[in-house]
Amino acid sequence: MRALLCTRLDGPEQLEIVERPDPVPGPGQALVRIRLAALNFFDTLIVAGRYQVKPPLPFSPGGEGVGVVEALGEGAAGVAIGDRVIVHAGHGCCAELIAIDTAKLTPVPEAVPDAQAAGLTITYGTSLHALANRARIQPGEWLAVLGASGGVGLAAVELGRLMGARVIACASSEEKLAVARAHGAEATLVYDPATLKDELRRISGGGVDVVYDAVGGDYAEPALRALAWRGRYLVIGFAAGGIPRLPLNLMLLKELDVQGVHWGAFLDREPEAHRADQRRLLAWVAEGKLTAQVHGTYPLDEFPEAFGLLTRRAAVGKVLLRP
Ligand SMILES: NC(=O)c1ccc[n+]([C@@H]2O[C@H](COP(=O)([O-])OP(=O)(O)OC[C@H]3O[C@@H](n4cnc5c(N)ncnc54)[C@H](OP(=O)(O)O)[C@@H]3O)[C@@H](O)[C@H]2O)c1
């Protein structure tokens, strides 16, 4: 099979396309032919050795994707040969084939096209877990989303709106904000750390109830300061690079909650709750309530462009690779 391979931790530019032996499914595993792999920001980190998960070399990146079950290992249950499935692998989807535990596969309803299924799990899974399970967002509450046109950010905009929140999308350009508006943002803001706090307070008429922060860096503290009484601050990620340090007196003054979100750990610790979230998401996509915006689909050979979209801050929605 053809696979995109990381042989040294020197970043996306050093990845190579190579011929590898076809994997063989072990006990409890399925062999899946990948139709589309979806990239996430963490794929740019994992191939540079800068992500918390460090697979042994060589490995193929691609945390998730969609494909068809081609063979089953001994005792494999839950899927059948021919099933179209979402693959949540962590890594390994940028290859024609993957052998993977069936617990990491979710059958896809017919009404959900490949391009929507491929990149649904991580972004929408994270944002649903954050908004529903952690912040317990309520209809009518103000939700500020930082990085609102990126993978997890755009999912948070759509899901926030679907749950009845009033969404303020924050991103670096009007072009990106137009996408967020089309996905349900009520208000938009080209963000600047110097004005972010005052602008969020002005738009929400006093303070926002929930901040969804996938960006970190210099945006974090002004966003925290824009929260209303008993507001919740969701720590999602640090795409801007810097890990913020926040003054605890701010939490005391307004009884704020800072809520960590570690979706990967959540699905290991609470697999049933994760599966319920997945079913909820797939039903919403099938009903046309979520769009799972795709930035573009690229053949595997164009991996430099696909990874470059994420590192250059240029992706609007999901970047997909076709092995
Ligand atoms: N906690 C969890 O369980 C969990 C799960 C999934 C992802 N994450 C994390 O969430 C973050 C976003 O992931 P994603 O896949 O949605 O990424 P993405 O699609 O690349 O979006 C990231 C957004 O961050 C903004 N950004 C600001 N400064 C940036 C910079 N220097 N470089 C790149 N982007 C920058 C960009 O928006 P603007 O240009 O508009 O600022 C971009 O749209 C990552 O840190 C990822 O590790 C966490």
Coordinates of C-alpha atoms and ligand atoms in Angstrom, one line a residue:
M1 CA 0.0 0.0 0.0
R2 CA 1.0 3.7 -0.4
A3 CA 1.4 5.6 2.8
L4 CA 2.5 9.1 3.9
L5 CA 5.2 8.4 6.4
C6 CA 7.0 10.3 9.1
T7 CA 10.5 8.8 9.5
R8 CA 12.0 11.7 11.6
L9 CA 10.4 14.4 13.7
D10 CA 11.3 17.3 11.5
G11 CA 7.9 18.6 10.6
P12 CA 5.5 18.2 7.6
E13 CA 8.1 19.1 5.0
Q14 CA 10.1 16.0 5.7
L15 CA 7.2 13.5 5.3
E16 CA 7.6 11.0 2.5
I17 CA 5.2 8.8 0.4
V18 CA 6.4 5.2 0.5
E19 CA 5.3 1.7 -0.5
R20 CA 4.7 -0.4 2.7
P21 CA 3.4 -4.0 3.2
D22 CA -0.3 -4.1 3.6
P23 CA -1.2 -4.3 7.3
V24 CA -2.9 -7.5 8.7
P25 CA -5.7 -7.1 11.2
G26 CA -4.9 -8.6 14.6
P27 CA -7.4 -10.0 17.1
G28 CA -10.3 -7.6 17.6
Q29 CA -9.2 -5.5 14.7
A30 CA -10.6 -4.6 11.3
L31 CA -8.7 -3.8 8.1
V32 CA -10.1 -0.5 6.7
R33 CA -9.4 1.0 3.2
I34 CA -9.2 4.7 3.8
R35 CA -11.2 6.9 1.4
L36 CA -10.4 10.2 3.0
A37 CA -8.1 11.2 5.8
A38 CA -8.8 14.5 7.7
L39 CA -6.0 16.6 9.1
N40 CA -6.1 18.5 12.4
F41 CA -3.8 21.1 13.8
F42 CA -2.2 18.4 16.0
D43 CA -1.0 16.5 12.9
T44 CA 1.4 19.4 12.3
L45 CA 2.7 19.0 15.8
I46 CA 2.8 15.1 16.0
V47 CA 5.2 14.9 13.0
A48 CA 7.5 17.5 14.7
G49 CA 7.6 15.6 18.1
R50 CA 5.7 18.6 19.6
Y51 CA 2.5 16.8 20.6
Q52 CA 1.7 15.1 23.9
V53 CA 1.3 11.7 22.0
K54 CA 4.5 10.5 20.4
P55 CA 4.0 7.4 18.2
P56 CA 7.1 5.2 17.6
L57 CA 8.9 6.0 14.3
P58 CA 8.1 5.4 11.5
F59 CA 4.4 6.3 11.6
S60 CA 1.8 7.7 9.3
P61 CA 0.0 10.8 10.4
G62 CA -3.8 11.4 10.0
G63 CA -5.8 11.2 13.2
E64 CA -9.1 10.4 11.6
G65 CA -10.8 9.5 8.4
V66 CA -13.5 7.5 6.6
G67 CA -13.2 4.2 4.9
V68 CA -14.6 0.8 4.2
V69 CA -14.0 -2.4 6.2
E70 CA -12.2 -4.9 4.0
A71 CA -11.3 -7.7 6.4
L72 CA -11.7 -8.7 10.1
G73 CA -9.3 -10.2 12.5
E74 CA -10.1 -13.0 14.9
G75 CA -13.0 -12.1 17.3
A76 CA -13.5 -8.7 15.7
A77 CA -17.1 -7.4 16.5
G78 CA -19.2 -4.4 16.0
V79 CA -18.6 -3.9 12.3
A80 CA -19.0 -6.1 9.2
I81 CA -17.0 -6.4 5.9
G82 CA -18.3 -3.7 3.6
D83 CA -19.4 -1.3 6.3
R84 CA -18.5 2.4 5.7
V85 CA -17.0 3.6 8.9
I86 CA -15.5 6.7 10.6
V87 CA -11.9 5.8 11.8
H88 CA -10.7 7.5 14.9
A89 CA -7.1 6.3 15.0
G90 CA -5.0 9.1 16.6
H91 CA -2.6 8.6 13.7
G92 CA -2.3 6.3 10.7
C93 CA -5.1 7.5 8.4
C94 CA -2.8 9.0 5.7
A95 CA -2.4 5.6 4.2
E96 CA -4.4 3.4 1.8
L97 CA -5.0 0.8 4.6
I98 CA -5.1 0.7 8.3
A99 CA -5.5 -2.2 10.8
I100 CA -7.3 -0.9 13.8
D101 CA -9.4 -2.0 16.9
T102 CA -13.1 -2.1 16.0
A103 CA -13.8 0.0 19.1
K104 CA -12.3 2.9 17.2
L105 CA -14.7 2.6 14.3
T106 CA -18.2 4.1 14.0
P107 CA -20.6 3.0 11.2
V108 CA -21.7 6.0 9.1
P109 CA -25.4 6.4 8.1
E110 CA -26.1 6.4 4.4
A111 CA -27.2 10.1 4.4
V112 CA -23.8 11.3 5.6
P113 CA -21.3 11.8 2.7
D114 CA -17.6 10.7 3.0
A115 CA -16.4 14.3 3.0
Q116 CA -18.6 15.2 6.0
A117 CA -17.9 12.0 7.9
A118 CA -14.1 12.1 7.5
G119 CA -13.4 15.1 9.7
L120 CA -16.4 15.0 12.1
T121 CA -15.1 13.0 15.0
I122 CA -12.3 15.1 16.5
T123 CA -13.5 18.6 15.8
Y124 CA -17.3 18.2 16.5
G125 CA -16.6 15.6 19.2
T126 CA -14.3 18.0 21.0
S127 CA -16.7 20.9 20.7
L128 CA -19.8 19.0 21.7
H129 CA -18.0 17.6 24.7
A130 CA -16.8 21.1 25.6
L131 CA -20.1 22.9 25.2
A132 CA -22.5 20.2 26.4
N133 CA -20.6 18.1 29.0
R134 CA -18.2 20.7 30.4
A135 CA -19.7 24.2 30.1
R136 CA -23.3 22.9 30.0
I137 CA -24.2 25.8 27.8
Q138 CA -27.8 27.1 28.0
P139 CA -30.1 28.6 25.4
G140 CA -29.7 32.4 25.2
E141 CA -26.2 32.4 26.7
W142 CA -23.4 34.4 25.0
L143 CA -20.6 32.2 23.7
A144 CA -17.4 33.7 22.4
V145 CA -15.4 31.4 20.1
L146 CA -11.7 32.2 19.5
G147 CA -10.3 30.8 16.2
A148 CA -13.9 30.5 15.0
S149 CA -13.1 29.5 11.4
G150 CA -10.6 26.7 12.3
G151 CA -11.5 23.1 12.7
V152 CA -12.7 22.9 16.3
G153 CA -13.7 26.6 16.3
L154 CA -16.2 26.3 13.4
A155 CA -17.6 23.2 14.9
A156 CA -18.1 25.2 18.2
V157 CA -19.9 28.0 16.3
E158 CA -22.3 25.5 14.6
L159 CA -22.9 23.5 17.8
G160 CA -23.3 26.6 20.0
R161 CA -26.0 27.9 17.6
L162 CA -27.7 24.5 17.5
M163 CA -27.9 24.5 21.3
G164 CA -29.5 27.9 21.3
A165 CA -26.4 30.0 22.4
R166 CA -25.7 33.5 21.0
V167 CA -22.4 33.1 19.3
I168 CA -19.7 35.7 18.9
A169 CA -17.1 34.4 16.4
C170 CA -13.6 35.8 16.7
A171 CA -11.0 35.3 13.9
S172 CA -8.2 37.1 12.2
S173 CA -9.9 38.3 9.0
E174 CA -13.3 39.4 7.7
E175 CA -13.1 36.6 5.1
K176 CA -12.8 34.0 7.9
L177 CA -15.6 35.7 9.8
A178 CA -17.9 35.5 6.8
V179 CA -17.6 31.7 7.0
A180 CA -18.4 31.7 10.7
R181 CA -21.4 33.9 10.1
A182 CA -22.7 31.5 7.4
H183 CA -22.4 28.8 10.1
G184 CA -24.6 30.5 12.7
A185 CA -22.5 33.3 14.4
E186 CA -24.8 36.1 15.5
A187 CA -21.9 38.6 15.9
T188 CA -18.3 38.6 14.6
L189 CA -15.1 40.2 15.6
V190 CA -11.7 40.6 14.0
Y191 CA -9.7 39.9 17.2
D192 CA -6.9 41.9 18.6
P193 CA -5.6 41.2 22.1
A194 CA -5.6 45.0 22.9
T195 CA -9.4 45.4 22.2
L196 CA -10.8 41.9 22.7
K197 CA -12.1 42.3 26.3
D198 CA -14.0 45.6 25.6
E199 CA -15.4 44.4 22.3
L200 CA -16.7 41.2 23.7
R201 CA -18.3 43.1 26.6
R202 CA -19.8 45.7 24.2
I203 CA -21.3 43.1 21.9
S204 CA -22.7 41.0 24.7
G205 CA -24.0 44.0 26.7
G206 CA -21.8 43.4 29.8
G207 CA -19.9 40.1 29.5
V208 CA -20.0 36.7 27.8
D209 CA -21.1 33.5 29.6
V210 CA -18.7 31.1 27.9
V211 CA -15.4 31.5 26.2
Y212 CA -14.3 28.7 23.9
D213 CA -10.5 29.1 23.4
A214 CA -8.6 27.0 20.8
V215 CA -6.0 29.7 20.3
G216 CA -4.4 30.7 23.6
G217 CA -1.4 33.1 23.5
D218 CA -2.1 36.8 24.0
Y219 CA -5.8 36.3 23.4
A220 CA -6.5 34.3 26.5
E221 CA -6.4 36.8 29.3
P222 CA -8.5 39.5 27.6
A223 CA -11.1 36.8 26.8
L224 CA -11.1 35.7 30.4
R225 CA -11.6 39.3 31.5
A226 CA -14.6 39.6 29.2
L227 CA -16.6 36.9 31.1
A228 CA -19.7 37.7 33.0
W229 CA -20.5 36.6 36.6
R230 CA -20.0 32.8 36.9
G231 CA -18.8 32.6 33.3
R232 CA -17.0 29.5 32.1
Y233 CA -13.7 29.5 30.2
L234 CA -13.1 26.4 28.1
V235 CA -9.4 25.6 27.6
I236 CA -9.2 23.8 24.2
G237 CA -5.8 24.5 22.7
F238 CA -2.9 26.8 22.0
A239 CA -2.8 27.2 18.2
A240 CA -1.1 30.6 18.7
G241 CA 1.8 28.8 20.3
G242 CA 2.0 30.4 23.8
I243 CA 0.5 28.7 26.8
P244 CA -1.1 31.5 28.8
R245 CA -0.8 32.0 32.5
L246 CA -3.9 33.4 34.0
P247 CA -4.2 35.4 37.3
L248 CA -6.4 33.5 39.8
N249 CA -7.8 36.7 41.3
L250 CA -10.0 37.0 38.2
M251 CA -11.6 33.7 38.9
L252 CA -12.3 34.8 42.5
L253 CA -13.8 38.2 41.6
K254 CA -16.5 36.9 39.3
E255 CA -16.7 33.2 40.5
L256 CA -15.5 32.1 37.1
D257 CA -14.8 28.5 36.2
V258 CA -11.8 27.6 34.0
Q259 CA -12.7 24.2 32.5
G260 CA -10.1 22.0 30.9
V261 CA -11.2 19.9 27.9
H262 CA -9.2 16.8 27.0
W263 CA -11.4 15.0 24.5
G264 CA -8.9 12.2 23.8
A265 CA -8.9 11.3 27.5
F266 CA -12.7 11.7 27.8
L267 CA -13.3 9.1 25.1
D268 CA -11.0 6.6 26.8
R269 CA -12.5 7.1 30.2
E270 CA -16.1 7.5 29.3
P271 CA -16.6 5.4 26.1
E272 CA -20.3 5.2 26.4
A273 CA -20.8 8.9 26.8
H274 CA -18.5 9.4 23.7
R275 CA -20.5 7.0 21.6
A276 CA -23.7 8.8 22.6
D277 CA -22.1 12.1 21.5
Q278 CA -21.1 10.5 18.2
R279 CA -24.6 9.2 17.5
R280 CA -26.0 12.7 18.3
L281 CA -23.5 14.3 15.9
L282 CA -24.2 11.9 13.0
A283 CA -27.9 12.3 13.5
W284 CA -27.5 16.1 13.2
V285 CA -25.4 15.8 10.1
A286 CA -27.9 13.4 8.5
E287 CA -30.7 15.9 9.3
G288 CA -28.7 18.7 7.6
K289 CA -28.3 20.6 10.9
L290 CA -24.5 20.5 10.8
T291 CA -22.4 21.1 7.7
A292 CA -18.9 19.9 8.6
Q293 CA -17.3 22.6 6.3
V294 CA -14.5 21.3 4.1
H295 CA -11.7 23.6 3.1
G296 CA -10.5 21.3 0.3
T297 CA -9.7 17.7 -0.6
Y298 CA -6.2 16.9 -1.9
P299 CA -4.5 13.8 -3.3
L300 CA -1.9 12.3 -1.0
D301 CA 0.9 13.7 -3.2
E302 CA -0.2 17.2 -2.3
F303 CA 0.5 16.7 1.4
P304 CA 2.8 19.8 1.6
E305 CA -0.1 22.1 0.5
A306 CA -2.5 20.3 2.8
F307 CA -0.3 20.6 5.9
G308 CA 0.8 24.1 4.8
L309 CA -2.8 25.3 5.1
L310 CA -2.8 24.5 8.8
T311 CA 0.7 25.8 9.6
R312 CA 0.0 29.1 7.6
R313 CA -3.3 29.7 9.5
A314 CA -5.1 29.5 6.1
A315 CA -7.6 26.6 6.6
V316 CA -11.3 27.4 6.8
G317 CA -12.9 24.2 7.9
K318 CA -11.4 20.7 7.3
V319 CA -8.4 19.8 5.1
L320 CA -8.9 16.3 3.6
L321 CA -6.3 14.0 2.0
R322 CA -7.3 11.2 -0.4
P323 CA -4.9 8.2 -0.1
Ligands
LIG1 N1 -8.6 19.9 24.0 C1 -8.8 19.0 23.1 O1 -9.4 17.9 23.4 C2 -8.6 19.3 21.7 C3 -9.1 18.6 20.6 C4 -8.9 19.0 19.3 C5 -8.0 20.1 19.1 N2 -7.4 20.7 20.1 C6 -6.5 21.9 19.9 O2 -7.3 23.0 19.4 C7 -6.4 23.8 18.6 C8 -7.0 24.1 17.3 O3 -7.1 22.9 16.5 P1 -7.7 22.9 15.0 O4 -7.5 21.5 14.5 O5 -9.1 23.4 15.0 O6 -6.7 23.9 14.3 P2 -7.0 24.9 13.0 O7 -8.1 24.3 12.1 O8 -5.6 25.1 12.4 O9 -7.5 26.2 13.7 C9 -6.7 26.9 14.6 C10 -7.1 28.4 14.5 O10 -6.2 29.1 15.4 C11 -6.0 30.4 15.0 N3 -4.6 30.7 15.1 C12 -4.1 31.8 15.8 N4 -2.8 31.9 15.8 C13 -2.4 30.8 15.1 C14 -1.1 30.4 14.6 N5 0.0 31.0 15.0 N6 -1.0 29.3 13.8 C15 -2.1 28.6 13.5 N7 -3.4 29.0 13.8 C16 -3.5 30.1 14.6 C17 -6.4 30.4 13.5 O11 -7.5 31.3 13.4 P3 -7.3 32.9 13.1 O12 -6.3 33.0 11.9 O13 -8.6 33.3 12.8 O14 -6.7 33.4 14.4 C18 -6.9 29.0 13.2 O15 -8.1 29.0 12.4 C19 -5.1 23.1 18.5 O16 -4.2 23.6 19.5 C20 -5.4 21.6 18.9 O17 -4.3 20.9 19.4 C21 -7.7 20.4 21.4

